[in-house]
Amino acid sequence: MSGLDLIVHGAPIVAALEAAGVAPEVVTDFDEVQEREARMGKNFAHPMLRIPRNDFVKREAFWLFLVKGNQTIAGMGAKYVDLTGESFESYLRRTSKGQYDRSIDPIVEVDPMLGLISGRLAYVGELKVIDEFQGNIKVLTRYARLMQLLCYCEWEFNYMYGFVTKEHIPLNRLYGFSMSIRDAIQWRDPVPEGRENSHALLASSRRQLDLLFRSE
């Protein structure tokens, strides 16, 4: 997909959001990200995108917020990871050990389908939407698609992925990821805070996202 294609696809999304009374804002000032999330009442972040424990630079992470008037109503973060030959399973096991301060590998097993994911990755997570906007499906669909487009523009990744609770798996009809892997990671007791054995991994290759954008 060319830069022009992305503009043609992205401009109507932004226009539709603005018509609904909300404006998207990309933030790479990580102090500002934390301040905005605090004002939204977000008091927990998974270590994959927890700013105090990551030495992010502006080219490897950003947040996309939705703003209505002077109020931030939604936030979501993304980061870039180049596995440089390491398997996805090895990466998850290695980083989780440090992220959750475990002396041994905290992962019992991962679903074999995770072996399909490799190379350069875009991770998307930490979605927070204030209560009064959680049921606005049109806004949330456009918000998710805009985040995917921004990642597509920003990084030459091979796969984009994120985790959702089993209750939120049906929302993939909005997100449009091509893979939904239930019970993706089985954790050693005690299960790390914020993680569940029933979490699903949602993922798409870059080509599948390209096809998704074109189909819309």
Tab-separated table of C-alpha atoms in Angstrom, residues 68-183:
chain	number	residue	atom	x	y	z
A	68	LYS	CA	-13.540	15.369	23.125
A	69	GLY	CA	-13.325	19.040	23.985
A	70	ASN	CA	-10.785	19.252	26.802
A	71	GLN	CA	-11.281	15.643	27.912
A	72	THR	CA	-9.217	12.652	26.850
A	73	ILE	CA	-11.702	9.827	26.347
A	74	ALA	CA	-9.513	6.997	25.015
A	75	GLY	CA	-5.879	5.984	24.874
A	76	MET	CA	-3.858	3.191	23.308
A	77	GLY	CA	-0.129	2.583	22.913
A	78	ALA	CA	2.081	0.861	20.341
A	79	LYS	CA	5.726	-0.169	20.228
A	80	TYR	CA	8.106	-1.650	17.671
A	81	VAL	CA	10.228	-4.744	18.338
A	82	ASP	CA	12.734	-6.331	15.942
A	83	LEU	CA	13.260	-9.961	16.936
A	84	THR	CA	16.375	-10.172	14.671
A	85	GLY	CA	16.179	-13.937	14.373
A	86	GLU	CA	14.921	-14.737	17.875
A	87	SER	CA	11.726	-16.779	17.979
A	88	PHE	CA	8.569	-15.129	19.278
A	89	GLU	CA	8.273	-17.754	22.014
A	90	SER	CA	11.851	-17.140	23.160
A	91	TYR	CA	11.195	-13.384	23.210
A	92	LEU	CA	8.031	-13.815	25.300
A	93	ARG	CA	9.749	-16.122	27.781
A	94	ARG	CA	12.891	-13.984	28.102
A	95	THR	CA	11.150	-10.643	28.503
A	96	SER	CA	8.384	-11.965	30.776
A	97	LYS	CA	10.981	-13.253	33.226
A	98	GLY	CA	12.369	-9.742	33.648
A	99	GLN	CA	9.028	-7.944	33.355
A	100	TYR	CA	7.494	-9.904	36.217
A	101	ASP	CA	10.672	-10.211	38.300
A	102	ARG	CA	10.719	-14.015	38.283
A	103	SER	CA	13.781	-16.119	39.044
A	104	ILE	CA	12.532	-18.821	36.665
A	105	ASP	CA	10.648	-18.716	33.377
A	106	PRO	CA	7.050	-17.700	34.295
A	107	ILE	CA	5.609	-19.297	31.142
A	108	VAL	CA	4.628	-22.970	31.191
A	109	GLU	CA	3.825	-23.181	27.480
A	110	VAL	CA	2.686	-21.157	24.500
A	111	ASP	CA	0.298	-22.272	21.795
A	112	PRO	CA	2.261	-23.608	18.801
A	113	MET	CA	0.435	-21.173	16.513
A	114	LEU	CA	2.528	-18.362	18.001
A	115	GLY	CA	5.375	-19.843	15.958
A	116	LEU	CA	3.793	-18.200	12.903
A	117	ILE	CA	4.781	-14.763	14.245
A	118	SER	CA	8.338	-13.668	13.537
A	119	GLY	CA	10.606	-10.857	12.392
A	120	ARG	CA	9.734	-7.219	13.007
A	121	LEU	CA	6.701	-6.705	15.242
A	122	ALA	CA	4.270	-3.947	16.145
A	123	TYR	CA	2.703	-4.500	19.550
A	124	VAL	CA	-0.524	-2.647	20.367
A	125	GLY	CA	-2.004	-2.531	23.853
A	126	GLU	CA	-3.116	-0.633	26.951
A	127	LEU	CA	-6.478	0.334	25.488
A	128	LYS	CA	-8.433	2.499	27.903
A	129	VAL	CA	-11.822	4.036	27.116
A	130	ILE	CA	-13.783	6.042	29.648
A	131	ASP	CA	-17.086	4.454	30.628
A	132	GLU	CA	-19.439	6.743	28.745
A	133	PHE	CA	-17.790	5.959	25.378
A	134	GLN	CA	-17.290	2.197	25.733
A	135	GLY	CA	-20.505	1.399	23.880
A	136	ASN	CA	-19.817	3.673	20.917
A	137	ILE	CA	-18.959	0.944	18.403
A	138	LYS	CA	-18.495	3.235	15.390
A	139	VAL	CA	-16.015	5.456	17.202
A	140	LEU	CA	-14.089	2.497	18.636
A	141	THR	CA	-13.899	0.751	15.255
A	142	ARG	CA	-12.487	3.851	13.574
A	143	TYR	CA	-10.130	4.421	16.479
A	144	ALA	CA	-8.729	0.893	16.224
A	145	ARG	CA	-8.355	1.142	12.454
A	146	LEU	CA	-6.575	4.472	12.703
A	147	MET	CA	-4.073	2.976	15.154
A	148	GLN	CA	-3.412	0.111	12.740
A	149	LEU	CA	-2.885	2.570	9.893
A	150	LEU	CA	-0.481	4.691	11.939
A	151	CYS	CA	1.592	1.642	12.849
A	152	TYR	CA	1.572	0.598	9.187
A	153	CYS	CA	2.898	4.028	8.193
A	154	GLU	CA	5.448	4.285	11.010
A	155	TRP	CA	7.137	0.877	10.914
A	156	GLU	CA	8.020	-1.799	8.349
A	157	PHE	CA	6.762	-4.615	10.552
A	158	ASN	CA	6.022	-8.197	9.548
A	159	TYR	CA	3.288	-8.760	12.142
A	160	MET	CA	1.077	-6.679	14.413
A	161	TYR	CA	-0.259	-8.269	17.586
A	162	GLY	CA	-1.931	-7.653	20.925
A	163	PHE	CA	-3.662	-9.524	23.749
A	164	VAL	CA	-7.319	-9.406	24.803
A	165	THR	CA	-9.374	-11.083	27.495
A	166	LYS	CA	-11.639	-13.921	26.419
A	167	GLU	CA	-14.651	-11.635	26.978
A	168	HIS	CA	-13.261	-9.204	24.399
A	169	ILE	CA	-12.482	-11.770	21.682
A	170	PRO	CA	-15.798	-10.962	19.914
A	171	LEU	CA	-14.546	-7.381	19.475
A	172	ASN	CA	-12.127	-8.690	16.863
A	173	ARG	CA	-15.004	-8.178	14.440
A	174	LEU	CA	-14.116	-4.493	14.867
A	175	TYR	CA	-10.330	-4.833	14.992
A	176	GLY	CA	-10.135	-7.109	11.951
A	177	PHE	CA	-7.078	-9.157	12.944
A	178	SER	CA	-6.698	-12.302	10.834
A	179	MET	CA	-5.550	-14.579	13.694
A	180	SER	CA	-7.243	-15.130	17.029
A	181	ILE	CA	-5.326	-17.589	19.227
A	182	ARG	CA	-7.231	-18.510	22.374
A	183	ASP	CA	-5.380	-19.438	25.594
